[in-house]
Amino acid sequence: MEHLWRKLLAVLFVIGLLAGCASEGEEETGSSDQEADQTEEAGEDSGFPLTLTDAMDNEITIEEEPDRIISTIPSNGEILFALGLNEEVVGVSDFANYPEEATEKETIGGQDLNVEKILSLEPDVVLAHASGAHTSQEALQQIRDAGIAVYVVQDASSFDAVYDSIETIGDITGTSDKASAIVSDMQEELTAIEEKAAAIAEEDQKDVFVEVAPEPEIYTGGQGTFLNEMLTTIQAENVAGDQEGWFKMNNEAIVELQPDVIITTYGYYTEDPKGSVLSRDGWDTVPAIKDEQVYDVHSDLVTRPGPRLTEGVQELAEAVYPDVFSE
């Protein structure tokens, strides 16, 4: 932006010279002052400089709309690309896989950030994430010490929190209107799903168990996770919903829950997850096994806090209630 100001001042200088050829010096000054006032007003409307507090209670000031942005986690990257910032994104996480443009960007590490690589890309802003900020404190501080703004995005665990994250990233990148439009679209899509699910009679509602990691260590999500909110949205009961967060369960405990449907979320890296679940020893009494109601939903759609979450709800709904949602 600094170079833009220099260009603007140069333009104003030329305008002043041209005006001097056609009018008195006093009129020239008035013309230049008017142009300067208009430029100043435009700067006031841009939203920058922007000061805000991140998820780690750090106060950050972003002086001007960033031209070069790095995302350290896939969800932040998805939000940036949804905001139309393909050209501005210069670095992404090693695990960034969506959209296709993300796989063509420079990678800056996964759980361990490559500080040297980040600094070499000369970003204006680095978008970190609260889920990994505690283990990356030293790396993030090195980036701050280099004079680069670092904003730690909250670890959202609800739709409302995701909406907030999208709008905040929109503010940081000067794309607030686009962010608001994305949030509005997501809310409309979620409302449409809720309205469809409202027609499901109580006696027809399913008990569901969701596996986010396979044997030998089976993990699931309880209260305070997207999965729980998604199941509630589609009028399904999370059989593990009496516990908090993400946790591990053993086979015996899952069998006791007697779910009607089992959802896996790891088919993209595990061969035949449905067959694996159906063939487990001692699970033959589980309704989901007897009726072969085991389905795989892509993990990124139901656990990644970004614009595709409503796609995840739809896919989950189609798996649990195909007669209602597959029309």
Short mmCIF file of C-alpha atoms in Angstrom, two decimals:
data_model
loop_
_atom_site.label_atom_id
_atom_site.label_comp_id
_atom_site.label_asym_id
_atom_site.label_seq_id
_atom_site.Cartn_x
_atom_site.Cartn_y
_atom_site.Cartn_z
CA MET A 1 0.00 0.00 0.00
CA GLU A 2 2.91 2.31 0.66
CA HIS A 3 3.87 2.20 -3.01
CA LEU A 4 0.25 2.98 -3.95
CA TRP A 5 0.35 6.11 -1.80
CA ARG A 6 3.53 7.20 -3.58
CA LYS A 7 1.83 6.66 -6.93
CA LEU A 8 -1.22 8.63 -5.79
CA LEU A 9 0.93 11.50 -4.60
CA ALA A 10 2.78 11.50 -7.92
CA VAL A 11 -0.52 11.62 -9.79
CA LEU A 12 -1.71 14.49 -7.62
CA PHE A 13 1.51 16.35 -8.33
CA VAL A 14 1.03 15.95 -12.08
CA ILE A 15 -2.60 17.05 -11.77
CA GLY A 16 -1.40 20.12 -9.93
CA LEU A 17 1.06 20.97 -12.69
CA LEU A 18 -1.57 20.56 -15.38
CA ALA A 19 -4.02 22.68 -13.44
CA GLY A 20 -1.36 25.38 -13.12
CA CYS A 21 -1.15 25.61 -16.90
CA ALA A 22 -4.85 26.29 -17.22
CA SER A 23 -5.63 28.37 -14.16
CA GLU A 24 -4.26 30.57 -11.41
CA GLY A 25 -2.06 29.09 -8.68
CA GLU A 26 -4.81 29.44 -6.10
CA GLU A 27 -7.18 27.29 -8.16
CA GLU A 28 -4.38 24.71 -8.57
CA THR A 29 -4.01 24.41 -4.81
CA GLY A 30 -7.76 24.03 -4.35
CA SER A 31 -7.88 21.23 -6.92
CA SER A 32 -5.01 19.36 -5.28
CA ASP A 33 -6.54 19.74 -1.83
CA GLN A 34 -9.85 18.37 -3.08
CA GLU A 35 -8.16 15.31 -4.58
CA ALA A 36 -6.21 14.72 -1.37
CA ASP A 37 -9.39 14.96 0.70
CA GLN A 38 -11.10 12.37 -1.52
CA THR A 39 -8.12 10.02 -1.22
CA GLU A 40 -8.10 10.39 2.57
CA GLU A 41 -11.84 9.67 2.75
CA ALA A 42 -11.36 6.53 0.63
CA GLY A 43 -8.68 5.32 3.08
CA GLU A 44 -11.01 5.85 6.04
CA ASP A 45 -13.64 3.62 4.39
CA SER A 46 -11.24 0.72 3.68
CA GLY A 47 -11.42 -0.75 7.19
CA PHE A 48 -7.66 -0.44 7.73
CA PRO A 49 -5.75 -0.13 9.91
CA LEU A 50 -7.61 -2.91 11.75
CA THR A 51 -6.97 -3.81 15.40
CA LEU A 52 -8.43 -6.97 16.88
CA THR A 53 -7.74 -9.63 19.53
CA ASP A 54 -7.08 -13.22 18.47
CA ALA A 55 -7.88 -16.56 20.10
CA MET A 56 -4.72 -16.37 22.25
CA ASP A 57 -5.66 -12.90 23.56
CA ASN A 58 -2.98 -11.22 21.47
CA GLU A 59 -3.88 -7.76 20.15
CA ILE A 60 -2.96 -7.47 16.49
CA THR A 61 -2.99 -4.42 14.26
CA ILE A 62 -3.10 -4.93 10.51
CA GLU A 63 -2.07 -1.68 8.91
CA GLU A 64 -3.37 -2.30 5.39
CA GLU A 65 -5.19 -4.84 3.26
CA PRO A 66 -2.78 -7.78 2.91
CA ASP A 67 -1.41 -8.74 -0.49
CA ARG A 68 0.40 -11.88 0.70
CA ILE A 69 -1.25 -14.33 3.12
CA ILE A 70 -0.18 -17.66 4.64
CA SER A 71 -2.52 -20.22 6.20
CA THR A 72 -1.07 -22.74 8.66
CA ILE A 73 -4.11 -25.04 8.76
CA PRO A 74 -6.40 -26.41 6.01
CA SER A 75 -9.62 -24.88 7.37
CA ASN A 76 -8.19 -21.34 7.24
CA GLY A 77 -7.04 -22.06 3.71
CA GLU A 78 -10.49 -23.20 2.61
CA ILE A 79 -11.96 -19.99 3.97
CA LEU A 80 -9.37 -17.86 2.14
CA PHE A 81 -10.01 -19.58 -1.18
CA ALA A 82 -13.79 -19.30 -0.70
CA LEU A 83 -13.23 -15.57 -0.22
CA GLY A 84 -11.63 -15.44 -3.68
CA LEU A 85 -8.08 -14.87 -2.42
CA ASN A 86 -6.24 -17.36 -4.61
CA GLU A 87 -3.73 -14.75 -5.78
CA GLU A 88 -3.09 -13.46 -2.27
CA VAL A 89 -2.47 -16.88 -0.69
CA VAL A 90 1.26 -17.60 -0.98
CA GLY A 91 1.60 -20.50 1.45
CA VAL A 92 -0.55 -23.28 2.94
CA SER A 93 -0.32 -26.21 5.32
CA ASP A 94 1.23 -29.48 4.15
CA PHE A 95 -2.23 -31.00 4.65
CA ALA A 96 -4.13 -28.49 2.49
CA ASN A 97 -6.06 -30.48 -0.11
CA TYR A 98 -9.01 -28.29 -1.08
CA PRO A 99 -9.69 -26.60 -3.41
CA GLU A 100 -7.40 -27.80 -6.20
CA GLU A 101 -5.63 -24.42 -6.18
CA ALA A 102 -4.46 -25.12 -2.61
CA THR A 103 -2.40 -28.10 -3.77
CA GLU A 104 -0.48 -25.82 -6.14
CA LYS A 105 0.70 -23.43 -3.43
CA GLU A 106 3.96 -23.43 -1.51
CA THR A 107 3.71 -25.56 1.67
CA ILE A 108 4.99 -24.28 5.00
CA GLY A 109 4.84 -27.36 7.23
CA GLY A 110 2.17 -29.29 9.09
CA GLN A 111 2.15 -29.56 12.86
CA ASP A 112 5.71 -28.21 12.85
CA LEU A 113 5.89 -24.89 11.03
CA ASN A 114 8.80 -24.20 8.71
CA VAL A 115 9.62 -20.69 9.92
CA GLU A 116 12.42 -20.19 7.42
CA LYS A 117 10.08 -21.03 4.55
CA ILE A 118 7.36 -18.76 5.93
CA LEU A 119 9.72 -15.82 6.22
CA SER A 120 11.07 -16.41 2.72
CA LEU A 121 7.54 -16.01 1.31
CA GLU A 122 7.36 -12.50 2.84
CA PRO A 123 3.71 -12.63 3.97
CA ASP A 124 1.85 -9.62 5.25
CA VAL A 125 -0.34 -11.82 7.47
CA VAL A 126 -0.06 -15.38 8.80
CA LEU A 127 -3.33 -17.03 9.83
CA ALA A 128 -2.59 -19.60 12.54
CA HIS A 129 -5.10 -21.68 14.50
CA ALA A 130 -5.81 -22.20 18.20
CA SER A 131 -5.76 -25.98 17.81
CA GLY A 132 -2.02 -25.87 17.17
CA ALA A 133 -0.97 -22.52 18.59
CA HIS A 134 0.19 -23.91 21.95
CA THR A 135 2.65 -26.30 20.30
CA SER A 136 3.80 -23.64 17.81
CA GLN A 137 4.31 -20.73 20.21
CA GLU A 138 8.03 -20.40 19.57
CA ALA A 139 7.62 -20.53 15.79
CA LEU A 140 4.78 -18.01 15.81
CA GLN A 141 6.80 -15.65 17.99
CA GLN A 142 9.72 -15.84 15.56
CA ILE A 143 7.33 -14.79 12.81
CA ARG A 144 6.02 -11.89 14.91
CA ASP A 145 9.57 -10.82 15.74
CA ALA A 146 10.21 -10.58 11.98
CA GLY A 147 7.52 -7.88 11.82
CA ILE A 148 4.79 -10.08 10.34
CA ALA A 149 1.23 -9.94 11.68
CA VAL A 150 0.09 -13.28 13.11
CA TYR A 151 -3.59 -13.85 13.84
CA VAL A 152 -4.62 -17.04 15.69
CA VAL A 153 -8.11 -18.10 14.59
CA GLN A 154 -10.34 -19.67 17.23
CA ASP A 155 -10.77 -23.45 17.37
CA ALA A 156 -14.45 -23.33 16.44
CA SER A 157 -16.67 -26.18 17.61
CA SER A 158 -20.08 -24.88 16.55
CA PHE A 159 -21.64 -23.44 13.43
CA ASP A 160 -21.95 -20.00 15.03
CA ALA A 161 -18.24 -20.04 15.88
CA VAL A 162 -17.41 -21.01 12.28
CA TYR A 163 -19.50 -18.12 11.02
CA ASP A 164 -17.54 -15.79 13.32
CA SER A 165 -14.22 -17.17 12.03
CA ILE A 166 -15.23 -16.67 8.41
CA GLU A 167 -16.35 -13.10 9.05
CA THR A 168 -13.19 -12.30 11.03
CA ILE A 169 -10.95 -13.62 8.24
CA GLY A 170 -13.07 -11.54 5.86
CA ASP A 171 -12.33 -8.44 7.94
CA ILE A 172 -8.60 -9.21 8.07
CA THR A 173 -8.38 -9.68 4.30
CA GLY A 174 -10.63 -6.81 3.23
CA THR A 175 -13.34 -9.18 1.96
CA SER A 176 -16.05 -8.58 4.56
CA ASP A 177 -18.91 -8.48 2.06
CA LYS A 178 -17.90 -11.79 0.53
CA ALA A 179 -17.55 -13.36 4.00
CA SER A 180 -21.04 -12.20 4.96
CA ALA A 181 -22.41 -13.71 1.75
CA ILE A 182 -20.75 -17.07 2.49
CA VAL A 183 -22.16 -17.12 6.01
CA SER A 184 -25.62 -16.20 4.73
CA ASP A 185 -25.52 -19.04 2.19
CA MET A 186 -24.41 -21.53 4.86
CA GLN A 187 -27.21 -20.43 7.19
CA GLU A 188 -29.79 -20.82 4.43
CA GLU A 189 -28.50 -24.29 3.53
CA LEU A 190 -28.58 -25.36 7.18
CA THR A 191 -32.10 -24.01 7.63
CA ALA A 192 -33.29 -25.98 4.60
CA ILE A 193 -31.83 -29.17 6.07
CA GLU A 194 -33.42 -28.48 9.47
CA GLU A 195 -36.81 -27.91 7.88
CA LYS A 196 -36.59 -31.20 6.03
CA ALA A 197 -35.48 -33.04 9.17
CA ALA A 198 -38.34 -31.57 11.19
CA ALA A 199 -40.71 -33.88 9.29
CA ILE A 200 -39.02 -37.00 10.72
CA ALA A 201 -41.33 -38.51 13.35
CA GLU A 202 -39.81 -39.15 16.78
CA GLU A 203 -40.28 -42.91 16.47
CA ASP A 204 -38.34 -42.88 13.21
CA GLN A 205 -35.34 -41.00 14.55
CA LYS A 206 -32.09 -43.00 14.47
CA ASP A 207 -29.42 -43.62 17.09
CA VAL A 208 -26.05 -42.97 15.45
CA PHE A 209 -22.44 -43.71 16.32
CA VAL A 210 -19.72 -41.83 14.42
CA GLU A 211 -16.17 -43.18 14.21
CA VAL A 212 -13.53 -40.57 13.39
CA ALA A 213 -10.66 -43.06 13.78
CA PRO A 214 -10.67 -46.83 13.15
CA GLU A 215 -9.53 -49.77 15.23
CA PRO A 216 -7.52 -50.32 17.32
CA GLU A 217 -8.21 -46.86 18.78
CA ILE A 218 -11.78 -45.86 17.91
CA TYR A 219 -12.48 -42.17 18.52
CA THR A 220 -15.80 -40.36 18.40
CA GLY A 221 -17.24 -36.95 19.22
CA GLY A 222 -19.62 -35.93 21.98
CA GLN A 223 -21.02 -32.60 23.09
CA GLY A 224 -19.11 -29.55 21.94
CA THR A 225 -18.20 -31.04 18.56
CA PHE A 226 -19.49 -30.41 15.06
CA LEU A 227 -20.59 -34.01 14.79
CA ASN A 228 -22.95 -33.70 17.73
CA GLU A 229 -24.46 -30.47 16.39
CA MET A 230 -24.82 -32.02 12.93
CA LEU A 231 -26.64 -35.07 14.28
CA THR A 232 -28.96 -32.85 16.31
CA THR A 233 -29.63 -30.79 13.18
CA ILE A 234 -30.83 -33.84 11.21
CA GLN A 235 -32.94 -35.20 14.10
CA ALA A 236 -30.58 -38.06 14.92
CA GLU A 237 -29.38 -39.08 18.37
CA ASN A 238 -25.65 -39.19 19.03
CA VAL A 239 -25.30 -42.33 21.17
CA ALA A 240 -22.05 -40.91 22.55
CA GLY A 241 -23.54 -37.48 23.15
CA ASP A 242 -23.48 -37.75 26.94
CA GLN A 243 -19.74 -37.10 26.95
CA GLU A 244 -17.71 -34.02 26.02
CA GLY A 245 -15.36 -33.41 23.11
CA TRP A 246 -13.39 -36.08 21.26
CA PHE A 247 -12.64 -39.30 23.11
CA LYS A 248 -11.68 -42.96 22.65
CA MET A 249 -14.13 -45.83 23.12
CA ASN A 250 -13.61 -49.58 23.35
CA ASN A 251 -15.57 -52.18 21.40
CA GLU A 252 -17.65 -53.38 24.34
CA ALA A 253 -18.87 -49.86 25.18
CA ILE A 254 -19.90 -49.23 21.59
CA VAL A 255 -21.79 -52.52 21.32
CA GLU A 256 -23.70 -51.63 24.50
CA LEU A 257 -24.89 -48.40 22.87
CA GLN A 258 -26.69 -50.42 20.15
CA PRO A 259 -26.61 -47.76 17.39
CA ASP A 260 -29.02 -48.02 14.44
CA VAL A 261 -26.44 -46.45 12.11
CA ILE A 262 -22.64 -46.31 12.20
CA ILE A 263 -20.83 -43.56 10.31
CA THR A 264 -17.12 -43.76 9.55
CA THR A 265 -15.07 -40.76 8.42
CA TYR A 266 -11.80 -42.35 7.34
CA GLY A 267 -12.56 -43.98 3.99
CA TYR A 268 -10.19 -41.64 2.22
CA TYR A 269 -7.20 -43.34 3.86
CA THR A 270 -8.55 -46.76 4.93
CA GLU A 271 -9.56 -49.48 2.48
CA ASP A 272 -13.16 -50.70 2.79
CA PRO A 273 -14.13 -49.10 6.15
CA LYS A 274 -17.68 -50.46 5.89
CA GLY A 275 -16.48 -54.04 5.45
CA SER A 276 -14.07 -53.62 8.35
CA VAL A 277 -16.85 -52.51 10.70
CA LEU A 278 -19.32 -55.16 9.56
CA SER A 279 -16.80 -57.94 10.17
CA ARG A 280 -15.87 -57.02 13.75
CA ASP A 281 -16.05 -59.87 16.23
CA GLY A 282 -18.83 -59.57 18.81
CA TRP A 283 -20.70 -56.81 16.97
CA ASP A 284 -23.36 -59.05 15.42
CA THR A 285 -26.00 -57.92 17.98
CA VAL A 286 -25.68 -54.25 16.99
CA PRO A 287 -28.68 -53.09 14.87
CA ALA A 288 -26.38 -51.17 12.48
CA ILE A 289 -24.41 -54.37 11.82
CA LYS A 290 -27.45 -56.64 11.46
CA ASP A 291 -29.11 -54.23 9.02
CA GLU A 292 -25.81 -53.25 7.33
CA GLN A 293 -26.39 -49.59 8.09
CA VAL A 294 -22.73 -48.55 7.96
CA TYR A 295 -21.71 -45.59 5.79
CA ASP A 296 -18.58 -43.53 5.19
CA VAL A 297 -18.61 -39.72 5.10
CA HIS A 298 -15.49 -37.75 4.20
CA SER A 299 -13.81 -36.44 7.32
CA ASP A 300 -13.03 -33.01 5.87
CA LEU A 301 -16.73 -32.28 5.40
CA VAL A 302 -17.76 -33.05 8.98
CA THR A 303 -14.74 -32.03 11.05
CA ARG A 304 -13.09 -29.13 9.20
CA PRO A 305 -14.45 -25.74 10.40
CA GLY A 306 -14.96 -24.06 7.07
CA PRO A 307 -17.44 -23.23 4.31
CA ARG A 308 -18.08 -26.88 3.37
CA LEU A 309 -19.63 -27.87 6.71
CA THR A 310 -23.16 -27.65 5.33
CA GLU A 311 -22.13 -30.11 2.61
CA GLY A 312 -21.07 -32.40 5.43
CA VAL A 313 -24.46 -32.10 7.13
CA GLN A 314 -26.21 -32.94 3.87
CA GLU A 315 -23.98 -35.98 3.27
CA LEU A 316 -24.51 -37.15 6.84
CA ALA A 317 -28.28 -36.69 6.50
CA GLU A 318 -28.36 -38.70 3.26
CA ALA A 319 -26.48 -41.54 4.97
CA VAL A 320 -28.71 -41.68 8.06
CA TYR A 321 -32.06 -40.88 6.40
CA PRO A 322 -31.71 -41.74 2.69
CA ASP A 323 -35.48 -41.82 2.14
CA VAL A 324 -35.81 -38.24 3.39
CA PHE A 325 -32.68 -36.55 2.08
CA SER A 326 -31.71 -38.41 -1.09
CA GLU A 327 -34.65 -37.08 -3.10
#
